[in-house]
mmCIF file of C-alpha atoms and ligand atoms in Angstrom:
data_model
loop_
_atom_site.group_PDB
_atom_site.id
_atom_site.type_symbol
_atom_site.label_atom_id
_atom_site.label_comp_id
_atom_site.label_asym_id
_atom_site.label_seq_id
_atom_site.Cartn_x
_atom_site.Cartn_y
_atom_site.Cartn_z
ATOM 1 C CA MET A 1160 0.000 0.000 0.000
ATOM 2 C CA GLU A 1161 1.367 3.414 -0.988
ATOM 3 C CA ILE A 1162 1.119 6.253 1.524
ATOM 4 C CA ILE A 1163 1.077 9.611 -0.225
ATOM 5 C CA HIS A 1164 1.094 13.106 1.278
ATOM 6 C CA THR A 1165 1.173 15.492 -1.687
ATOM 7 C CA ILE A 1166 -0.987 16.054 -4.749
ATOM 8 C CA SER A 1167 2.043 15.982 -7.068
ATOM 9 C CA ALA A 1168 3.219 12.580 -5.738
ATOM 10 C CA LEU A 1169 -0.341 11.284 -6.062
ATOM 11 C CA LYS A 1170 -0.574 12.411 -9.681
ATOM 12 C CA MET A 1171 2.809 10.853 -10.453
ATOM 13 C CA LEU A 1172 1.549 7.526 -9.104
ATOM 14 C CA LEU A 1173 -1.923 7.586 -10.656
ATOM 15 C CA THR A 1174 -1.373 9.170 -14.099
ATOM 16 C CA PRO A 1175 0.337 6.103 -15.661
ATOM 17 C CA LEU A 1176 -2.404 3.866 -14.217
ATOM 18 C CA GLN A 1177 -5.078 6.137 -15.672
ATOM 19 C CA LYS A 1178 -3.308 6.084 -19.057
ATOM 20 C CA ALA A 1179 -3.359 2.281 -18.889
ATOM 21 C CA ASP A 1180 -7.153 2.485 -18.391
ATOM 22 C CA SER A 1181 -7.193 1.208 -14.802
ATOM 23 C CA LYS A 1182 -10.450 2.119 -13.111
ATOM 24 C CA ILE A 1183 -9.722 4.281 -10.058
ATOM 25 C CA ALA A 1184 -12.031 4.472 -7.037
ATOM 26 C CA LEU A 1185 -11.858 7.041 -4.254
ATOM 27 C CA VAL A 1186 -13.157 6.585 -0.709
ATOM 28 C CA PRO A 1187 -12.872 9.919 1.122
ATOM 29 C CA THR A 1188 -12.717 9.708 4.929
ATOM 30 C CA MET A 1189 -11.646 11.725 7.945
ATOM 31 C CA GLY A 1190 -9.939 8.697 9.503
ATOM 32 C CA ALA A 1191 -10.725 7.048 12.853
ATOM 33 C CA LEU A 1192 -11.762 4.171 10.656
ATOM 34 C CA HIS A 1193 -14.328 1.526 11.583
ATOM 35 C CA LYS A 1194 -16.186 -1.262 9.806
ATOM 36 C CA GLY A 1195 -18.449 1.277 8.081
ATOM 37 C CA HIS A 1196 -15.448 2.793 6.309
ATOM 38 C CA LEU A 1197 -14.051 -0.658 5.500
ATOM 39 C CA SER A 1198 -17.358 -1.628 3.884
ATOM 40 C CA LEU A 1199 -16.884 1.264 1.435
ATOM 41 C CA ILE A 1200 -13.363 0.021 0.615
ATOM 42 C CA GLU A 1201 -14.712 -3.481 0.066
ATOM 43 C CA ILE A 1202 -17.488 -2.295 -2.275
ATOM 44 C CA ALA A 1203 -14.973 -0.099 -4.130
ATOM 45 C CA GLN A 1204 -12.603 -3.041 -4.617
ATOM 46 C CA LYS A 1205 -15.345 -4.930 -6.460
ATOM 47 C CA GLN A 1206 -15.776 -2.088 -8.935
ATOM 48 C CA ALA A 1207 -12.298 -0.715 -9.580
ATOM 49 C CA GLN A 1208 -8.721 -1.897 -10.053
ATOM 50 C CA ILE A 1209 -7.189 0.765 -7.823
ATOM 51 C CA VAL A 1210 -8.757 1.949 -4.562
ATOM 52 C CA VAL A 1211 -7.534 5.226 -3.092
ATOM 53 C CA CYS A 1212 -8.644 6.084 0.445
ATOM 54 C CA SER A 1213 -8.107 9.649 1.612
ATOM 55 C CA ILE A 1214 -7.732 10.521 5.276
ATOM 56 C CA PHE A 1215 -8.132 14.221 5.898
ATOM 57 C CA VAL A 1216 -9.800 15.896 8.856
ATOM 58 C CA ASN A 1217 -11.210 18.789 6.878
ATOM 59 C CA PRO A 1218 -11.201 21.948 9.041
ATOM 60 C CA THR A 1219 -13.597 23.880 6.782
ATOM 61 C CA GLN A 1220 -16.530 21.536 7.383
ATOM 62 C CA PHE A 1221 -16.453 21.845 11.186
ATOM 63 C CA THR A 1222 -18.796 24.493 12.505
ATOM 64 C CA ASP A 1223 -17.763 23.858 16.119
ATOM 65 C CA PRO A 1224 -14.005 24.351 16.809
ATOM 66 C CA LYS A 1225 -14.245 22.021 19.845
ATOM 67 C CA ASP A 1226 -15.554 19.236 17.604
ATOM 68 C CA LEU A 1227 -12.556 19.693 15.260
ATOM 69 C CA GLU A 1228 -10.098 19.747 18.155
ATOM 70 C CA LYS A 1229 -11.385 16.553 19.736
ATOM 71 C CA TYR A 1230 -11.874 14.657 16.446
ATOM 72 C CA PRO A 1231 -10.062 11.308 16.919
ATOM 73 C CA ARG A 1232 -6.878 10.807 14.801
ATOM 74 C CA PRO A 1233 -5.512 7.273 15.352
ATOM 75 C CA LEU A 1234 -3.356 7.361 12.205
ATOM 76 C CA ALA A 1235 -1.192 4.265 12.758
ATOM 77 C CA HIS A 1236 -4.316 2.216 13.482
ATOM 78 C CA ASP A 1237 -6.048 3.584 10.359
ATOM 79 C CA ILE A 1238 -3.079 2.749 8.128
ATOM 80 C CA LYS A 1239 -2.947 -0.807 9.473
ATOM 81 C CA MET A 1240 -6.692 -1.256 8.884
ATOM 82 C CA LEU A 1241 -6.396 -0.044 5.285
ATOM 83 C CA ASP A 1242 -3.334 -2.189 4.621
ATOM 84 C CA ASP A 1243 -5.105 -5.271 6.025
ATOM 85 C CA ALA A 1244 -8.143 -4.444 3.855
ATOM 86 C CA GLY A 1245 -5.965 -4.446 0.718
ATOM 87 C CA CYS A 1246 -6.409 -0.745 -0.042
ATOM 88 C CA ASN A 1247 -3.909 0.340 -2.739
ATOM 89 C CA VAL A 1248 -3.239 3.984 -1.903
ATOM 90 C CA VAL A 1249 -3.737 6.161 1.182
ATOM 91 C CA PHE A 1250 -3.741 9.890 0.520
ATOM 92 C CA MET A 1251 -3.043 11.843 3.726
ATOM 93 C CA PRO A 1252 -2.386 15.481 2.795
ATOM 94 C CA SER A 1253 -1.598 18.287 5.234
ATOM 95 C CA VAL A 1254 -4.077 21.145 5.681
ATOM 96 C CA LYS A 1255 -1.675 23.457 3.760
ATOM 97 C CA GLU A 1256 -1.560 20.998 0.864
ATOM 98 C CA MET A 1257 -5.327 21.188 0.436
ATOM 99 C CA TYR A 1258 -5.772 24.841 1.457
ATOM 100 C CA PRO A 1259 -2.571 26.750 0.541
ATOM 101 C CA SER A 1260 -3.854 30.010 2.062
ATOM 102 C CA PHE A 1261 -4.957 28.396 5.372
ATOM 103 C CA PRO A 1262 -5.990 29.804 7.881
ATOM 104 C CA THR A 1263 -7.173 32.563 5.538
ATOM 105 C CA PRO A 1264 -10.373 31.107 4.101
ATOM 106 C CA GLU A 1265 -10.758 30.526 0.373
ATOM 107 C CA ASN A 1266 -13.418 32.750 -1.057
ATOM 108 C CA TRP A 1267 -15.548 30.585 -3.322
ATOM 109 C CA LEU A 1268 -18.925 28.926 -3.051
ATOM 110 C CA ILE A 1269 -20.654 26.073 -4.856
ATOM 111 C CA ASP A 1270 -24.348 26.264 -5.734
ATOM 112 C CA LEU A 1271 -25.676 23.147 -4.002
ATOM 113 C CA GLY A 1272 -29.368 23.975 -4.363
ATOM 114 C CA PRO A 1273 -31.905 24.744 -1.619
ATOM 115 C CA ALA A 1274 -31.365 21.451 0.259
ATOM 116 C CA GLU A 1275 -27.981 22.828 1.414
ATOM 117 C CA PHE A 1276 -29.725 24.837 4.113
ATOM 118 C CA LEU A 1277 -32.083 22.143 5.431
ATOM 119 C CA LEU A 1278 -31.511 19.601 8.235
ATOM 120 C CA GLU A 1279 -27.738 19.388 8.865
ATOM 121 C CA GLY A 1280 -27.324 22.574 6.835
ATOM 122 C CA GLU A 1281 -29.616 24.405 9.222
ATOM 123 C CA PHE A 1282 -27.844 23.179 12.355
ATOM 124 C CA ARG A 1283 -24.318 23.431 10.873
ATOM 125 C CA ARG A 1284 -24.238 26.576 8.706
ATOM 126 C CA GLY A 1285 -21.599 26.359 5.979
ATOM 127 C CA HIS A 1286 -20.962 22.649 6.638
ATOM 128 C CA TYR A 1287 -21.787 21.513 3.090
ATOM 129 C CA GLN A 1288 -19.682 24.232 1.472
ATOM 130 C CA GLY A 1289 -16.732 22.826 3.462
ATOM 131 C CA VAL A 1290 -17.631 19.223 2.592
ATOM 132 C CA THR A 1291 -18.146 19.779 -1.130
ATOM 133 C CA GLN A 1292 -15.106 22.055 -1.494
ATOM 134 C CA ILE A 1293 -12.794 19.412 -0.034
ATOM 135 C CA VAL A 1294 -14.409 16.631 -2.076
ATOM 136 C CA LYS A 1295 -13.999 18.789 -5.224
ATOM 137 C CA LYS A 1296 -10.289 19.236 -4.365
ATOM 138 C CA LEU A 1297 -9.913 15.487 -3.712
ATOM 139 C CA PHE A 1298 -11.635 14.670 -7.023
ATOM 140 C CA ASP A 1299 -9.292 17.093 -8.819
ATOM 141 C CA ALA A 1300 -6.268 15.464 -7.150
ATOM 142 C CA VAL A 1301 -7.277 11.820 -7.676
ATOM 143 C CA GLN A 1302 -9.496 12.108 -10.780
ATOM 144 C CA PRO A 1303 -11.397 8.967 -9.811
ATOM 145 C CA ASP A 1304 -13.829 7.207 -12.147
ATOM 146 C CA VAL A 1305 -16.050 6.408 -9.195
ATOM 147 C CA ALA A 1306 -16.319 7.545 -5.560
ATOM 148 C CA PHE A 1307 -18.000 5.797 -2.638
ATOM 149 C CA PHE A 1308 -19.876 7.467 0.215
ATOM 150 C CA GLY A 1309 -22.016 6.146 3.075
ATOM 151 C CA GLN A 1310 -25.772 6.558 3.178
ATOM 152 C CA LYS A 1311 -25.101 7.269 6.870
ATOM 153 C CA ASP A 1312 -24.448 10.879 5.765
ATOM 154 C CA PHE A 1313 -27.541 10.951 3.568
ATOM 155 C CA GLN A 1314 -27.593 14.689 2.901
ATOM 156 C CA GLN A 1315 -23.850 14.675 2.221
ATOM 157 C CA VAL A 1316 -24.291 12.217 -0.682
ATOM 158 C CA LEU A 1317 -27.004 14.444 -2.138
ATOM 159 C CA MET A 1318 -24.828 17.555 -1.811
ATOM 160 C CA ILE A 1319 -21.878 15.779 -3.454
ATOM 161 C CA LYS A 1320 -24.094 14.649 -6.343
ATOM 162 C CA ASN A 1321 -25.225 18.284 -6.747
ATOM 163 C CA MET A 1322 -21.602 19.475 -6.653
ATOM 164 C CA VAL A 1323 -20.626 16.930 -9.348
ATOM 165 C CA LYS A 1324 -23.554 18.120 -11.521
ATOM 166 C CA PHE A 1325 -22.589 21.767 -10.927
ATOM 167 C CA PHE A 1326 -19.016 21.197 -12.166
ATOM 168 C CA ASN A 1327 -20.047 18.532 -14.701
ATOM 169 C CA MET A 1328 -17.362 16.207 -13.278
ATOM 170 C CA PRO A 1329 -16.886 12.779 -14.900
ATOM 171 C CA VAL A 1330 -17.172 10.789 -11.669
ATOM 172 C CA GLU A 1331 -19.854 8.355 -10.604
ATOM 173 C CA ILE A 1332 -21.115 8.741 -7.021
ATOM 174 C CA ILE A 1333 -22.197 5.573 -5.231
ATOM 175 C CA SER A 1334 -24.097 5.538 -1.935
ATOM 176 C CA CYS A 1335 -23.373 2.490 0.256
ATOM 177 C CA PRO A 1336 -25.502 0.949 3.050
ATOM 178 C CA ILE A 1337 -25.130 1.983 6.703
ATOM 179 C CA ILE A 1338 -23.107 -0.452 8.808
ATOM 180 C CA ARG A 1339 -24.458 -0.809 12.352
ATOM 181 C CA GLU A 1340 -23.333 -2.271 15.652
ATOM 182 C CA GLU A 1341 -25.170 -5.494 16.576
ATOM 183 C CA ASP A 1342 -27.683 -3.571 18.669
ATOM 184 C CA GLY A 1343 -28.513 -1.157 15.824
ATOM 185 C CA LEU A 1344 -26.374 1.915 16.593
ATOM 186 C CA ALA A 1345 -24.973 3.296 13.326
ATOM 187 C CA MET A 1346 -21.175 3.088 13.397
ATOM 188 C CA SER A 1347 -19.510 6.489 13.624
ATOM 189 C CA SER A 1348 -16.050 7.809 14.483
ATOM 190 C CA ARG A 1349 -17.796 9.950 17.096
ATOM 191 C CA ASN A 1350 -19.217 6.949 19.005
ATOM 192 C CA ILE A 1351 -15.979 6.689 21.027
ATOM 193 C CA HIS A 1352 -16.970 9.916 22.776
ATOM 194 C CA LEU A 1353 -20.123 8.269 24.186
ATOM 195 C CA SER A 1354 -20.045 7.366 27.895
ATOM 196 C CA ALA A 1355 -21.542 3.983 28.869
ATOM 197 C CA ALA A 1356 -24.857 5.711 29.674
ATOM 198 C CA ASP A 1357 -24.782 7.730 26.415
ATOM 199 C CA ARG A 1358 -24.056 4.555 24.460
ATOM 200 C CA LYS A 1359 -27.223 2.968 25.868
ATOM 201 C CA ASN A 1360 -29.323 6.107 25.357
ATOM 202 C CA ALA A 1361 -28.056 6.532 21.773
ATOM 203 C CA LEU A 1362 -29.894 3.351 20.800
ATOM 204 C CA VAL A 1363 -33.144 5.307 20.808
ATOM 205 C CA LEU A 1364 -32.166 6.871 17.458
ATOM 206 C CA SER A 1365 -32.128 3.595 15.538
ATOM 207 C CA SER A 1366 -35.116 2.328 17.568
ATOM 208 C CA ALA A 1367 -37.192 5.380 16.596
ATOM 209 C CA LEU A 1368 -36.176 4.971 12.941
ATOM 210 C CA ASN A 1369 -37.007 1.255 13.092
ATOM 211 C CA TYR A 1370 -40.400 2.125 14.552
ATOM 212 C CA VAL A 1371 -41.135 4.357 11.559
ATOM 213 C CA VAL A 1372 -39.930 1.706 9.081
ATOM 214 C CA ALA A 1373 -42.089 -0.970 10.744
ATOM 215 C CA HIS A 1374 -45.252 1.171 10.899
ATOM 216 C CA TYR A 1375 -44.843 3.272 7.734
ATOM 217 C CA GLN A 1376 -47.632 1.522 5.817
ATOM 218 C CA GLN A 1377 -50.197 1.421 8.655
ATOM 219 C CA GLU A 1378 -49.858 4.753 10.465
ATOM 220 C CA GLU A 1379 -50.410 8.399 9.472
ATOM 221 C CA LEU A 1380 -47.244 10.439 8.882
ATOM 222 C CA SER A 1381 -48.124 12.764 11.767
ATOM 223 C CA THR A 1382 -48.598 9.809 14.152
ATOM 224 C CA LEU A 1383 -45.288 8.281 13.091
ATOM 225 C CA LEU A 1384 -43.472 11.556 13.724
ATOM 226 C CA THR A 1385 -45.176 12.143 17.071
ATOM 227 C CA LYS A 1386 -44.316 8.650 18.309
ATOM 228 C CA ALA A 1387 -40.707 8.717 17.056
ATOM 229 C CA LYS A 1388 -40.068 12.148 18.581
ATOM 230 C CA ALA A 1389 -41.681 11.081 21.872
ATOM 231 C CA MET A 1390 -39.410 8.014 22.071
ATOM 232 C CA ILE A 1391 -36.377 10.277 21.699
ATOM 233 C CA ASN A 1392 -37.595 13.086 23.953
ATOM 234 C CA GLU A 1393 -38.391 10.589 26.723
ATOM 235 C CA THR A 1394 -34.825 9.251 26.702
ATOM 236 C CA PRO A 1395 -32.591 10.896 29.317
ATOM 237 C CA GLY A 1396 -29.485 12.696 28.039
ATOM 238 C CA VAL A 1397 -30.767 12.878 24.451
ATOM 239 C CA VAL A 1398 -31.657 16.261 22.924
ATOM 240 C CA LEU A 1399 -33.364 16.063 19.550
ATOM 241 C CA ASP A 1400 -32.318 18.448 16.758
ATOM 242 C CA TYR A 1401 -34.712 17.056 14.152
ATOM 243 C CA PHE A 1402 -36.659 13.967 13.197
ATOM 244 C CA THR A 1403 -38.237 14.167 9.766
ATOM 245 C CA ILE A 1404 -39.762 12.013 7.059
ATOM 246 C CA ALA A 1405 -38.525 13.667 3.908
ATOM 247 C CA ASP A 1406 -38.348 13.346 0.143
ATOM 248 C CA GLY A 1407 -34.907 11.850 -0.468
ATOM 249 C CA GLU A 1408 -34.219 14.272 -3.346
ATOM 250 C CA THR A 1409 -35.396 17.612 -1.933
ATOM 251 C CA LEU A 1410 -35.140 16.770 1.793
ATOM 252 C CA LEU A 1411 -38.417 18.628 2.300
ATOM 253 C CA PRO A 1412 -40.888 16.911 4.641
ATOM 254 C CA ILE A 1413 -43.286 14.722 2.677
ATOM 255 C CA GLU A 1414 -46.978 15.431 2.949
ATOM 256 C CA ASN A 1415 -48.299 12.081 1.784
ATOM 257 C CA LYS A 1416 -47.011 8.581 1.349
ATOM 258 C CA GLY A 1417 -47.164 8.775 -2.441
ATOM 259 C CA ALA A 1418 -43.922 10.797 -2.430
ATOM 260 C CA ALA A 1419 -40.908 9.238 -4.144
ATOM 261 C CA HIS A 1420 -37.849 8.041 -2.173
ATOM 262 C CA PRO A 1421 -39.122 8.714 1.358
ATOM 263 C CA VAL A 1422 -36.461 8.649 4.060
ATOM 264 C CA ALA A 1423 -36.605 9.146 7.833
ATOM 265 C CA LEU A 1424 -33.713 11.237 9.143
ATOM 266 C CA VAL A 1425 -32.708 12.053 12.693
ATOM 267 C CA ALA A 1426 -30.077 14.147 14.460
ATOM 268 C CA ALA A 1427 -29.676 14.464 18.211
ATOM 269 C CA LYS A 1428 -27.137 15.289 20.842
ATOM 270 C CA VAL A 1429 -26.460 12.311 23.080
ATOM 271 C CA GLY A 1430 -24.602 13.643 26.103
ATOM 272 C CA GLU A 1431 -21.984 15.894 24.482
ATOM 273 C CA THR A 1432 -21.914 13.994 21.181
ATOM 274 C CA ARG A 1433 -24.047 14.888 18.167
ATOM 275 C CA LEU A 1434 -25.185 11.829 16.199
ATOM 276 C CA ILE A 1435 -27.102 11.419 12.933
ATOM 277 C CA ASP A 1436 -28.860 8.410 11.422
ATOM 278 C CA ASN A 1437 -31.455 7.622 8.758
ATOM 279 C CA MET A 1438 -33.435 4.780 7.163
ATOM 280 C CA LEU A 1439 -35.009 4.504 3.722
ATOM 281 C CA LEU A 1440 -38.759 3.916 3.707
ATOM 282 C CA ASP A 1441 -39.339 2.442 0.236
HETATM 283 P P1 LIG B 2151 -16.195 10.171 7.809
HETATM 284 O O1 LIG B 2151 -14.823 9.653 8.059
HETATM 285 O O2 LIG B 2151 -17.086 10.169 8.993
HETATM 286 O O3 LIG B 2151 -16.177 11.468 7.047
HETATM 287 O O4 LIG B 2151 -16.862 9.119 6.831
HETATM 288 C C1 LIG B 2151 -16.238 8.752 5.621
HETATM 289 C C2 LIG B 2151 -17.240 7.981 4.797
HETATM 290 O O5 LIG B 2151 -17.656 6.821 5.506
HETATM 291 C C3 LIG B 2151 -18.511 8.816 4.502
HETATM 292 O O6 LIG B 2151 -18.916 8.589 3.167
HETATM 293 C C4 LIG B 2151 -19.489 8.244 5.496
HETATM 294 O O7 LIG B 2151 -20.835 8.374 5.093
HETATM 295 C C5 LIG B 2151 -19.070 6.783 5.537
HETATM 296 N N1 LIG B 2151 -19.547 6.143 6.761
HETATM 297 C C6 LIG B 2151 -19.437 6.627 8.028
HETATM 298 N N2 LIG B 2151 -20.062 5.794 8.900
HETATM 299 C C7 LIG B 2151 -20.577 4.798 8.153
HETATM 300 C C8 LIG B 2151 -21.341 3.630 8.473
HETATM 301 N N3 LIG B 2151 -21.711 3.341 9.722
HETATM 302 N N4 LIG B 2151 -21.701 2.805 7.466
HETATM 303 C C9 LIG B 2151 -21.339 3.090 6.184
HETATM 304 N N5 LIG B 2151 -20.628 4.157 5.821
HETATM 305 C C10 LIG B 2151 -20.248 5.004 6.791
#
């Protein structure tokens, strides 16, 4: 496995492979890898000859400086996991490599459409500009044929698809299933911040989503939402940001069950840790 730190070294490695028509896949991550990340690598390996995994804790997508500061960075562990998984290339650039003017912010915006400001975009202003700008820079550096993202960050996949359309980039975006712990908690690099009590309380997020999935056909939308929110609000230490049943393309709340691609999405603070989760309803 090659470990690369600069864009020029990455291009030197990948250009001959691209000329030889090898299909290149990119799996962007912020490290602190778990089985969810490895599932993306595994899916990528089935569809491409070369799998590049990037590890970059992107400062511009954090809206809370404390969250950035405490973001876990177990680099040696991550590299071992990727090597064991048979990943071909790890791209681990410095902040200066990706943002030469850092800490002076770059002054450009991407038109991501109105869904940018809903849900996560409402609670984390500017988050999706940061996410899509770094993914654009990673796509420019790697020039992948295909890139893999987790459905776990449902809105993120939508925003990246919009960014790719905006720039007319020749890269296919694939959304991969959410990997969960045995008890249903969606795997996340942030789960290590959960205390034992938080860890137990956090289960209410997947339980509330499962409730909606199980009763979607029988119950009114308003009843589903009331019950799911009550389950969360009744759990100690959990503060709900939103629970919605939305159209998977616009992220606007659906008004009837005839809507295409319905998805239930939740975000809540569990203790000091903010978690998100979602489940498809069709
Ligand atoms: P992150 O390192 O949190 O930025 O995540 C990197 C990629 O892994 C993103 O595309 C995430 O959506 C995806 N991912 C994170 N958690 C999971 C999970 N539990 N199952 C599947 N994919 C995930």
